[in-house]
PDB file of C-alpha atoms in Angstrom:
ATOM      1  CA  UNK A   1      57.508   2.176   6.399  1.00 50.00           C
ATOM      2  CA  UNK A   2      55.097  -0.044   4.921  1.00 68.00           C
ATOM      3  CA  UNK A   3      51.377  -0.516   6.455  1.00 83.00           C
ATOM      4  CA  UNK A   4      52.338  -3.984   7.033  1.00 83.00           C
ATOM      5  CA  UNK A   5      55.358  -3.489   8.926  1.00 86.00           C
ATOM      6  CA  UNK A   6      53.450  -0.763  11.091  1.00 88.00           C
ATOM      7  CA  UNK A   7      51.236  -3.183  12.073  1.00 88.00           C
ATOM      8  CA  UNK A   8      53.669  -5.670  12.816  1.00 87.00           C
ATOM      9  CA  UNK A   9      55.510  -3.308  15.295  1.00 87.00           C
ATOM     10  CA  UNK A  10      52.380  -2.737  17.337  1.00 85.00           C
ATOM     11  CA  UNK A  11      51.862  -6.281  18.547  1.00 85.00           C
ATOM     12  CA  UNK A  12      53.860  -7.553  21.758  1.00 86.00           C
ATOM     13  CA  UNK A  13      56.812  -9.644  20.857  1.00 87.00           C
ATOM     14  CA  UNK A  14      55.959 -13.401  20.302  1.00 87.00           C
ATOM     15  CA  UNK A  15      52.808 -12.629  19.276  1.00 87.00           C
ATOM     16  CA  UNK A  16      50.982 -15.851  18.171  1.00 89.00           C
ATOM     17  CA  UNK A  17      49.289 -16.148  14.479  1.00 88.00           C
ATOM     18  CA  UNK A  18      46.298 -15.780  15.321  1.00 89.00           C
ATOM     19  CA  UNK A  19      47.044 -12.430  16.997  1.00 90.00           C
ATOM     20  CA  UNK A  20      49.061 -11.109  13.969  1.00 91.00           C
ATOM     21  CA  UNK A  21      45.948 -12.230  11.815  1.00 90.00           C
ATOM     22  CA  UNK A  22      43.603 -10.351  14.142  1.00 91.00           C
ATOM     23  CA  UNK A  23      45.548  -7.030  14.256  1.00 92.00           C
ATOM     24  CA  UNK A  24      45.594  -7.447  10.279  1.00 93.00           C
ATOM     25  CA  UNK A  25      41.655  -7.523  10.266  1.00 93.00           C
ATOM     26  CA  UNK A  26      41.447  -5.101  12.391  1.00 91.00           C
ATOM     27  CA  UNK A  27      43.408  -2.411  10.587  1.00 92.00           C
ATOM     28  CA  UNK A  28      41.325  -3.342   7.447  1.00 93.00           C
ATOM     29  CA  UNK A  29      38.379  -3.227   8.888  1.00 91.00           C
ATOM     30  CA  UNK A  30      39.109  -0.211  10.620  1.00 91.00           C
ATOM     31  CA  UNK A  31      39.889   0.928   7.176  1.00 90.00           C
ATOM     32  CA  UNK A  32      37.930   4.290   6.075  1.00 89.00           C
ATOM     33  CA  UNK A  33      37.182   3.851   2.073  1.00 87.00           C
ATOM     34  CA  UNK A  34      34.226   6.120   1.975  1.00 86.00           C
ATOM     35  CA  UNK A  35      36.319   8.243  -0.189  1.00 84.00           C
ATOM     36  CA  UNK A  36      36.993   5.429  -3.001  1.00 83.00           C
ATOM     37  CA  UNK A  37      33.175   4.594  -3.125  1.00 83.00           C
ATOM     38  CA  UNK A  38      30.461   6.149  -5.127  1.00 80.00           C
ATOM     39  CA  UNK A  39      26.909   5.748  -4.866  1.00 79.00           C
ATOM     40  CA  UNK A  40      24.320   4.729  -7.700  1.00 74.00           C
ATOM     41  CA  UNK A  41      20.337   3.736  -7.618  1.00 70.00           C
ATOM     42  CA  UNK A  42      20.836   3.806  -3.810  1.00 72.00           C
ATOM     43  CA  UNK A  43      23.869   1.701  -3.742  1.00 75.00           C
ATOM     44  CA  UNK A  44      27.536   1.704  -2.837  1.00 80.00           C
ATOM     45  CA  UNK A  45      30.641   0.520  -4.932  1.00 80.00           C
ATOM     46  CA  UNK A  46      33.824   0.514  -4.162  1.00 88.00           C
ATOM     47  CA  UNK A  47      35.986  -0.095  -7.028  1.00 90.00           C
ATOM     48  CA  UNK A  48      37.879  -3.221  -7.657  1.00 92.00           C
ATOM     49  CA  UNK A  49      41.210  -1.536  -8.750  1.00 93.00           C
ATOM     50  CA  UNK A  50      40.984   0.348  -5.181  1.00 92.00           C
ATOM     51  CA  UNK A  51      40.240  -2.082  -3.422  1.00 94.00           C
ATOM     52  CA  UNK A  52      43.173  -4.341  -4.539  1.00 95.00           C
ATOM     53  CA  UNK A  53      45.516  -1.255  -4.005  1.00 94.00           C
ATOM     54  CA  UNK A  54      44.684  -1.018  -0.578  1.00 93.00           C
ATOM     55  CA  UNK A  55      44.932  -4.731   0.255  1.00 95.00           C
ATOM     56  CA  UNK A  56      48.341  -4.903  -0.746  1.00 95.00           C
ATOM     57  CA  UNK A  57      49.651  -2.233   1.167  1.00 93.00           C
ATOM     58  CA  UNK A  58      48.636  -4.519   4.169  1.00 93.00           C
ATOM     59  CA  UNK A  59      49.413  -7.667   2.497  1.00 94.00           C
ATOM     60  CA  UNK A  60      52.112  -6.896   0.242  1.00 94.00           C
ATOM     61  CA  UNK A  61      52.514 -10.533  -0.898  1.00 94.00           C
ATOM     62  CA  UNK A  62      48.572 -11.601  -0.914  1.00 96.00           C
ATOM     63  CA  UNK A  63      47.538 -13.230  -4.442  1.00 97.00           C
ATOM     64  CA  UNK A  64      44.050 -14.082  -5.504  1.00 97.00           C
ATOM     65  CA  UNK A  65      42.637 -16.499  -7.728  1.00 96.00           C
ATOM     66  CA  UNK A  66      39.681 -16.905 -10.039  1.00 97.00           C
ATOM     67  CA  UNK A  67      38.248 -20.306  -9.862  1.00 96.00           C
ATOM     68  CA  UNK A  68      37.661 -22.163 -13.179  1.00 95.00           C
ATOM     69  CA  UNK A  69      35.135 -24.962 -13.834  1.00 94.00           C
ATOM     70  CA  UNK A  70      36.965 -28.180 -13.352  1.00 93.00           C
ATOM     71  CA  UNK A  71      34.371 -29.601 -16.372  1.00 93.00           C
ATOM     72  CA  UNK A  72      34.915 -26.475 -18.992  1.00 94.00           C
ATOM     73  CA  UNK A  73      38.466 -24.686 -17.581  1.00 95.00           C
ATOM     74  CA  UNK A  74      35.672 -21.896 -17.733  1.00 96.00           C
ATOM     75  CA  UNK A  75      35.740 -19.111 -14.882  1.00 96.00           C
ATOM     76  CA  UNK A  76      32.074 -19.461 -14.344  1.00 97.00           C
ATOM     77  CA  UNK A  77      29.872 -21.952 -13.457  1.00 96.00           C
ATOM     78  CA  UNK A  78      26.175 -22.422 -15.173  1.00 94.00           C
ATOM     79  CA  UNK A  79      22.824 -23.778 -14.206  1.00 93.00           C
ATOM     80  CA  UNK A  80      20.833 -23.295 -16.921  1.00 91.00           C
ATOM     81  CA  UNK A  81      17.970 -23.467 -14.796  1.00 90.00           C
ATOM     82  CA  UNK A  82      18.692 -21.028 -12.324  1.00 92.00           C
ATOM     83  CA  UNK A  83      21.763 -19.342 -13.759  1.00 95.00           C
ATOM     84  CA  UNK A  84      25.602 -18.098 -13.802  1.00 96.00           C
ATOM     85  CA  UNK A  85      27.964 -18.522 -10.508  1.00 96.00           C
ATOM     86  CA  UNK A  86      31.324 -17.267 -10.249  1.00 96.00           C
ATOM     87  CA  UNK A  87      33.833 -17.734  -7.856  1.00 97.00           C
ATOM     88  CA  UNK A  88      37.118 -16.681  -6.872  1.00 96.00           C
ATOM     89  CA  UNK A  89      40.064 -16.980  -4.089  1.00 97.00           C
ATOM     90  CA  UNK A  90      42.664 -14.950  -2.180  1.00 96.00           C
ATOM     91  CA  UNK A  91      45.184 -15.974  -0.150  1.00 96.00           C
ATOM     92  CA  UNK A  92      47.207 -13.695   2.330  1.00 95.00           C
ATOM     93  CA  UNK A  93      49.480 -14.110   5.536  1.00 90.00           C
ATOM     94  CA  UNK A  94      49.010 -17.906   4.486  1.00 91.00           C
ATOM     95  CA  UNK A  95      45.218 -17.611   5.070  1.00 93.00           C
ATOM     96  CA  UNK A  96      43.112 -18.370   2.343  1.00 95.00           C
ATOM     97  CA  UNK A  97      39.347 -17.159   1.890  1.00 95.00           C
ATOM     98  CA  UNK A  98      36.679 -18.138  -1.228  1.00 94.00           C
ATOM     99  CA  UNK A  99      33.946 -16.204  -2.155  1.00 95.00           C
ATOM    100  CA  UNK A 100      30.906 -16.554  -4.977  1.00 95.00           C
ATOM    101  CA  UNK A 101      28.473 -14.770  -6.148  1.00 95.00           C
ATOM    102  CA  UNK A 102      25.787 -14.808  -9.150  1.00 96.00           C
ATOM    103  CA  UNK A 103      25.853 -12.579 -12.254  1.00 96.00           C
ATOM    104  CA  UNK A 104      22.874 -10.251 -11.620  1.00 94.00           C
ATOM    105  CA  UNK A 105      21.514  -7.874 -13.812  1.00 93.00           C
ATOM    106  CA  UNK A 106      20.932  -4.102 -13.120  1.00 88.00           C
ATOM    107  CA  UNK A 107      17.470  -4.719 -11.466  1.00 89.00           C
ATOM    108  CA  UNK A 108      19.035  -7.873  -9.167  1.00 88.00           C
ATOM    109  CA  UNK A 109      17.385 -10.752 -11.192  1.00 94.00           C
ATOM    110  CA  UNK A 110      19.776 -13.625 -12.053  1.00 95.00           C
ATOM    111  CA  UNK A 111      20.933 -13.890 -15.744  1.00 97.00           C
ATOM    112  CA  UNK A 112      21.116 -17.029 -17.636  1.00 96.00           C
ATOM    113  CA  UNK A 113      22.067 -18.521 -20.687  1.00 94.00           C
ATOM    114  CA  UNK A 114      18.854 -17.316 -22.717  1.00 95.00           C
ATOM    115  CA  UNK A 115      16.812 -14.174 -21.673  1.00 96.00           C
ATOM    116  CA  UNK A 116      13.756 -14.846 -19.944  1.00 96.00           C
ATOM    117  CA  UNK A 117      10.733 -12.741 -18.448  1.00 95.00           C
ATOM    118  CA  UNK A 118       9.483 -11.956 -14.958  1.00 94.00           C
ATOM    119  CA  UNK A 119       6.581  -9.785 -14.218  1.00 93.00           C
ATOM    120  CA  UNK A 120       6.566  -6.647 -11.691  1.00 92.00           C
ATOM    121  CA  UNK A 121       3.608  -4.524 -10.452  1.00 91.00           C
ATOM    122  CA  UNK A 122       2.812  -1.512 -12.027  1.00 92.00           C
ATOM    123  CA  UNK A 123       1.511   0.832  -9.375  1.00 91.00           C
ATOM    124  CA  UNK A 124       0.409   3.561 -11.575  1.00 92.00           C
ATOM    125  CA  UNK A 125      -1.570   1.645 -13.848  1.00 90.00           C
ATOM    126  CA  UNK A 126      -2.316  -1.232 -11.103  1.00 92.00           C
ATOM    127  CA  UNK A 127      -1.580  -4.279 -13.423  1.00 92.00           C
ATOM    128  CA  UNK A 128       1.486  -6.659 -13.457  1.00 94.00           C
ATOM    129  CA  UNK A 129       4.111  -5.815 -16.476  1.00 94.00           C
ATOM    130  CA  UNK A 130       6.826  -7.881 -17.811  1.00 95.00           C
ATOM    131  CA  UNK A 131       9.899  -7.325 -17.425  1.00 95.00           C
ATOM    132  CA  UNK A 132      12.867  -8.972 -19.624  1.00 96.00           C
ATOM    133  CA  UNK A 133      16.308  -9.947 -18.339  1.00 96.00           C
ATOM    134  CA  UNK A 134      19.149 -10.290 -21.283  1.00 97.00           C
ATOM    135  CA  UNK A 135      20.870 -13.583 -21.858  1.00 97.00           C
ATOM    136  CA  UNK A 136      24.460 -13.522 -19.862  1.00 97.00           C
ATOM    137  CA  UNK A 137      27.669 -11.839 -21.880  1.00 96.00           C
ATOM    138  CA  UNK A 138      31.061 -12.129 -21.052  1.00 96.00           C
ATOM    139  CA  UNK A 139      30.431  -8.720 -20.051  1.00 97.00           C
ATOM    140  CA  UNK A 140      28.501  -9.691 -17.526  1.00 97.00           C
ATOM    141  CA  UNK A 141      30.848 -12.465 -16.212  1.00 97.00           C
ATOM    142  CA  UNK A 142      33.673  -9.921 -16.148  1.00 96.00           C
ATOM    143  CA  UNK A 143      31.773  -7.400 -14.135  1.00 94.00           C
ATOM    144  CA  UNK A 144      30.886 -10.378 -11.618  1.00 96.00           C
ATOM    145  CA  UNK A 145      34.161 -12.142 -11.096  1.00 97.00           C
ATOM    146  CA  UNK A 146      35.555  -8.201 -10.119  1.00 95.00           C
ATOM    147  CA  UNK A 147      32.769  -7.654  -7.949  1.00 92.00           C
ATOM    148  CA  UNK A 148      33.162 -11.247  -6.347  1.00 95.00           C
ATOM    149  CA  UNK A 149      37.125 -10.297  -5.721  1.00 96.00           C
ATOM    150  CA  UNK A 150      36.143  -6.998  -3.625  1.00 94.00           C
ATOM    151  CA  UNK A 151      33.613  -9.189  -1.508  1.00 94.00           C
ATOM    152  CA  UNK A 152      36.687 -11.483  -1.221  1.00 96.00           C
ATOM    153  CA  UNK A 153      38.551  -8.992  -0.256  1.00 95.00           C
ATOM    154  CA  UNK A 154      35.829  -7.961   2.966  1.00 93.00           C
ATOM    155  CA  UNK A 155      36.809 -11.234   4.372  1.00 94.00           C
ATOM    156  CA  UNK A 156      39.726 -10.105   5.262  1.00 95.00           C
ATOM    157  CA  UNK A 157      38.093  -7.102   6.965  1.00 93.00           C
ATOM    158  CA  UNK A 158      38.483  -3.992   3.481  1.00 94.00           C
ATOM    159  CA  UNK A 159      35.179  -2.619   3.597  1.00 90.00           C
ATOM    160  CA  UNK A 160      33.195  -4.800   5.349  1.00 90.00           C
ATOM    161  CA  UNK A 161      31.483  -2.225   7.207  1.00 89.00           C
ATOM    162  CA  UNK A 162      29.931  -1.435   3.807  1.00 87.00           C
ATOM    163  CA  UNK A 163      28.617  -4.698   3.264  1.00 85.00           C
ATOM    164  CA  UNK A 164      26.907  -4.558   6.682  1.00 81.00           C
ATOM    165  CA  UNK A 165      24.951  -1.768   5.816  1.00 79.00           C
ATOM    166  CA  UNK A 166      27.167   0.894   7.760  1.00 74.00           C
ATOM    167  CA  UNK A 167      28.286   4.410   6.771  1.00 71.00           C
ATOM    168  CA  UNK A 168      31.666   4.140   8.375  1.00 75.00           C
ATOM    169  CA  UNK A 169      33.573   1.496   9.920  1.00 80.00           C
ATOM    170  CA  UNK A 170      34.210   1.029  13.628  1.00 70.00           C
ATOM    171  CA  UNK A 171      37.239   3.143  15.128  1.00 62.00           C
ATOM    172  CA  UNK A 172      37.683   4.321  11.727  1.00 58.00           C
ATOM    173  CA  UNK A 173      40.717   5.634  10.469  1.00 51.00           C
ATOM    174  CA  UNK A 174      41.800   8.679   8.646  1.00 46.00           C
ATOM    175  CA  UNK A 175      42.544   8.735   4.867  1.00 42.00           C
ATOM    176  CA  UNK A 176      45.743  10.099   4.451  1.00 38.00           C
ATOM    177  CA  UNK A 177      49.053   9.752   2.173  1.00 33.00           C
ATOM    178  CA  UNK A 178      49.578   6.080   4.246  1.00 31.00           C
ATOM    179  CA  UNK A 179      45.632   4.943   2.672  1.00 30.00           C
ATOM    180  CA  UNK A 180      45.582   6.934  -0.503  1.00 28.00           C
ATOM    181  CA  UNK A 181      44.613   4.718  -3.648  1.00 28.00           C
ATOM    182  CA  UNK A 182      47.019   3.538  -5.482  1.00 27.00           C
ATOM    183  CA  UNK A 183      47.964   5.771  -8.820  1.00 25.00           C
ATOM    184  CA  UNK A 184      49.329   2.720 -10.560  1.00 26.00           C
ATOM    185  CA  UNK A 185      47.123   3.216 -14.179  1.00 26.00           C
ATOM    186  CA  UNK A 186      44.532   0.493 -14.164  1.00 30.00           C
ATOM    187  CA  UNK A 187      41.841  -0.371 -16.704  1.00 31.00           C
ATOM    188  CA  UNK A 188      38.484   1.237 -15.646  1.00 35.00           C
ATOM    189  CA  UNK A 189      36.888   0.229 -12.819  1.00 37.00           C
ATOM    190  CA  UNK A 190      34.629  -2.648 -12.170  1.00 41.00           C
ATOM    191  CA  UNK A 191      32.452  -2.408  -9.317  1.00 46.00           C
ATOM    192  CA  UNK A 192      31.271  -3.911  -6.001  1.00 49.00           C
ATOM    193  CA  UNK A 193      27.457  -3.577  -5.399  1.00 47.00           C
ATOM    194  CA  UNK A 194      26.513  -3.644  -1.674  1.00 47.00           C
ATOM    195  CA  UNK A 195      22.814  -3.718  -1.023  1.00 47.00           C
ATOM    196  CA  UNK A 196      21.750  -0.529   1.826  1.00 47.00           C
ATOM    197  CA  UNK A 197      20.299  -0.623   5.270  1.00 47.00           C
ATOM    198  CA  UNK A 198      16.496  -0.102   5.100  1.00 48.00           C
ATOM    199  CA  UNK A 199      15.093   2.556   5.948  1.00 47.00           C
ATOM    200  CA  UNK A 200      13.188   3.878   9.153  1.00 48.00           C
ATOM    201  CA  UNK A 201       9.676   4.433   9.362  1.00 47.00           C
ATOM    202  CA  UNK A 202       7.255   5.893  11.632  1.00 46.00           C
ATOM    203  CA  UNK A 203       4.396   4.529  13.110  1.00 45.00           C
ATOM    204  CA  UNK A 204       2.082   6.792  15.356  1.00 45.00           C
ATOM    205  CA  UNK A 205       5.044   8.763  16.593  1.00 46.00           C
ATOM    206  CA  UNK A 206       7.088   5.711  17.028  1.00 46.00           C
ATOM    207  CA  UNK A 207      10.658   5.836  14.838  1.00 43.00           C
ATOM    208  CA  UNK A 208      11.233   1.951  14.382  1.00 43.00           C
ATOM    209  CA  UNK A 209      13.931   0.500  12.242  1.00 45.00           C
ATOM    210  CA  UNK A 210      12.208  -2.267   9.868  1.00 43.00           C
ATOM    211  CA  UNK A 211      13.598  -5.920  10.143  1.00 41.00           C
ATOM    212  CA  UNK A 212      16.272  -6.819   8.135  1.00 43.00           C
ATOM    213  CA  UNK A 213      15.152 -10.655   8.107  1.00 41.00           C
ATOM    214  CA  UNK A 214      12.323 -12.728  10.046  1.00 41.00           C
ATOM    215  CA  UNK A 215      13.336 -13.670  13.256  1.00 42.00           C
ATOM    216  CA  UNK A 216      12.467 -17.086  12.025  1.00 53.00           C
ATOM    217  CA  UNK A 217      14.460 -18.793   9.279  1.00 59.00           C
ATOM    218  CA  UNK A 218      12.037 -20.623   7.520  1.00 62.00           C
ATOM    219  CA  UNK A 219      14.582 -21.956   4.928  1.00 66.00           C
ATOM    220  CA  UNK A 220      16.240 -23.488   7.401  1.00 71.00           C
ATOM    221  CA  UNK A 221      15.633 -27.165   6.769  1.00 72.00           C
ATOM    222  CA  UNK A 222      15.936 -26.628   2.932  1.00 76.00           C
ATOM    223  CA  UNK A 223      19.792 -25.089   3.928  1.00 78.00           C
ATOM    224  CA  UNK A 224      20.512 -28.652   6.004  1.00 75.00           C
ATOM    225  CA  UNK A 225      19.487 -30.675   3.390  1.00 79.00           C
ATOM    226  CA  UNK A 226      21.578 -28.892   0.721  1.00 83.00           C
ATOM    227  CA  UNK A 227      24.570 -29.324   2.515  1.00 82.00           C
ATOM    228  CA  UNK A 228      23.519 -33.008   3.483  1.00 80.00           C
ATOM    229  CA  UNK A 229      23.914 -33.781  -0.273  1.00 83.00           C
ATOM    230  CA  UNK A 230      26.511 -36.427  -1.144  1.00 85.00           C
ATOM    231  CA  UNK A 231      26.227 -36.284  -5.100  1.00 82.00           C
ATOM    232  CA  UNK A 232      24.797 -34.108  -7.846  1.00 82.00           C
ATOM    233  CA  UNK A 233      21.978 -36.008  -8.948  1.00 81.00           C
ATOM    234  CA  UNK A 234      20.645 -35.937  -5.498  1.00 80.00           C
ATOM    235  CA  UNK A 235      21.302 -32.824  -5.527  1.00 82.00           C
ATOM    236  CA  UNK A 236      19.380 -31.841  -8.587  1.00 83.00           C
ATOM    237  CA  UNK A 237      16.448 -34.468  -7.266  1.00 79.00           C
ATOM    238  CA  UNK A 238      16.463 -31.931  -4.021  1.00 81.00           C
ATOM    239  CA  UNK A 239      16.129 -28.627  -6.191  1.00 81.00           C
ATOM    240  CA  UNK A 240      13.168 -30.209  -8.332  1.00 80.00           C
ATOM    241  CA  UNK A 241      10.888 -31.438  -5.195  1.00 76.00           C
ATOM    242  CA  UNK A 242      11.438 -28.194  -3.768  1.00 76.00           C
ATOM    243  CA  UNK A 243      11.963 -25.813  -7.012  1.00 76.00           C
ATOM    244  CA  UNK A 244       8.623 -23.658  -6.173  1.00 72.00           C
ATOM    245  CA  UNK A 245       9.381 -23.140  -2.461  1.00 69.00           C
ATOM    246  CA  UNK A 246      12.817 -21.137  -3.484  1.00 71.00           C
ATOM    247  CA  UNK A 247      12.281 -19.834  -6.571  1.00 69.00           C
ATOM    248  CA  UNK A 248      12.631 -15.909  -6.383  1.00 66.00           C
ATOM    249  CA  UNK A 249      15.163 -16.933  -3.432  1.00 73.00           C
ATOM    250  CA  UNK A 250      18.518 -16.188  -4.582  1.00 69.00           C
ATOM    251  CA  UNK A 251      20.101 -16.972  -1.737  1.00 71.00           C
ATOM    252  CA  UNK A 252      19.164 -20.444  -1.691  1.00 76.00           C
ATOM    253  CA  UNK A 253      19.678 -21.226  -5.534  1.00 76.00           C
ATOM    254  CA  UNK A 254      23.016 -19.816  -4.384  1.00 74.00           C
ATOM    255  CA  UNK A 255      23.452 -22.448  -1.946  1.00 80.00           C
ATOM    256  CA  UNK A 256      22.084 -24.949  -4.329  1.00 79.00           C
ATOM    257  CA  UNK A 257      25.246 -23.981  -6.973  1.00 79.00           C
ATOM    258  CA  UNK A 258      27.733 -23.928  -4.227  1.00 79.00           C
ATOM    259  CA  UNK A 259      26.962 -27.415  -3.019  1.00 79.00           C
ATOM    260  CA  UNK A 260      27.119 -28.482  -6.879  1.00 81.00           C
ATOM    261  CA  UNK A 261      30.313 -26.947  -6.796  1.00 75.00           C
ATOM    262  CA  UNK A 262      31.715 -28.698  -4.161  1.00 77.00           C
ATOM    263  CA  UNK A 263      30.569 -31.965  -4.884  1.00 80.00           C
ATOM    264  CA  UNK A 264      31.875 -31.538  -8.273  1.00 77.00           C
ATOM    265  CA  UNK A 265      35.259 -30.643  -6.856  1.00 73.00           C
ATOM    266  CA  UNK A 266      35.518 -33.457  -4.430  1.00 76.00           C
ATOM    267  CA  UNK A 267      34.355 -36.709  -7.424  1.00 71.00           C
TER     268      UNK A 267
END
C-alpha cells in the first residue's frame, strides 16, 4: 500500500477535505528526515532530490512550478537596488502554496547584478574590513530555485521542524523502507538552507535562551505600508523614503520585492 493510501485508510469514513489535508500535513510534519540532511557551517541542509522524493510518496500526483517574471519570462525577478528573488509554487491535493527566496551568497548577503562591497568588524585587528559580494550568476539562481522548492514543500509539512530550528519533529516517525529516499538517478543535489536556533548562554549561574526576535516589531508600520501599496510607483517611493531604515534588513527588502511582484501580476 502506498503512503497516501495508508493515510487515507486511517481516516473516518466521510472525512472532510480539511480533515484529509490535516492528516496529510501531520504525516509529512512528523516525518523524520534527519538521515537525509547534512550540516555545513552550523546550518542544516535537506537536498531537493530527497525532499521531492519523500513528498511524492505522500502526494504521487503533486506538481511544482517555477514562477517566471511575466515581463522577461525568466525564472527570477531582479531589482537592481535590492537584489534577486525567485518564486516557486507547489500543488498537491487541490491545494497550492507559493514560496519565495532571495538569492544569497555564502555569507547570507543578497547578490545583485553587479559586485559590491560591505564592511565587517575584524575583532583580531579591531577595525572594519571590506568584503565583496560577487555578481549573481545563473548557477546562483538555479541553486536558490531548488532551495525555494524545498522551502515550499515545508509549507505542506515536510521538514518544517528544521525551519523551526528543532532537532526532531513532534511525534517523529522512523525511517524504514517506506520513508527511504528514492534511488532514482538524479542530478547532484542542490540544498535548502535553514538557520539554526540561537545558542543558550549562561548568566550568573542561570541558563537562558537567547531571544530569536524582539518582543515588539519595530517594522510593523512599514510592513503594513508595503501591503497597502496599490501601484509600483508608490511602492518605489515608499522604499526610497525608508531606504536608510531598512538597509541591511533582508526580510523587509524581500517584502518590497514580493509586493512589487504581486502588483505586476495584478496589472
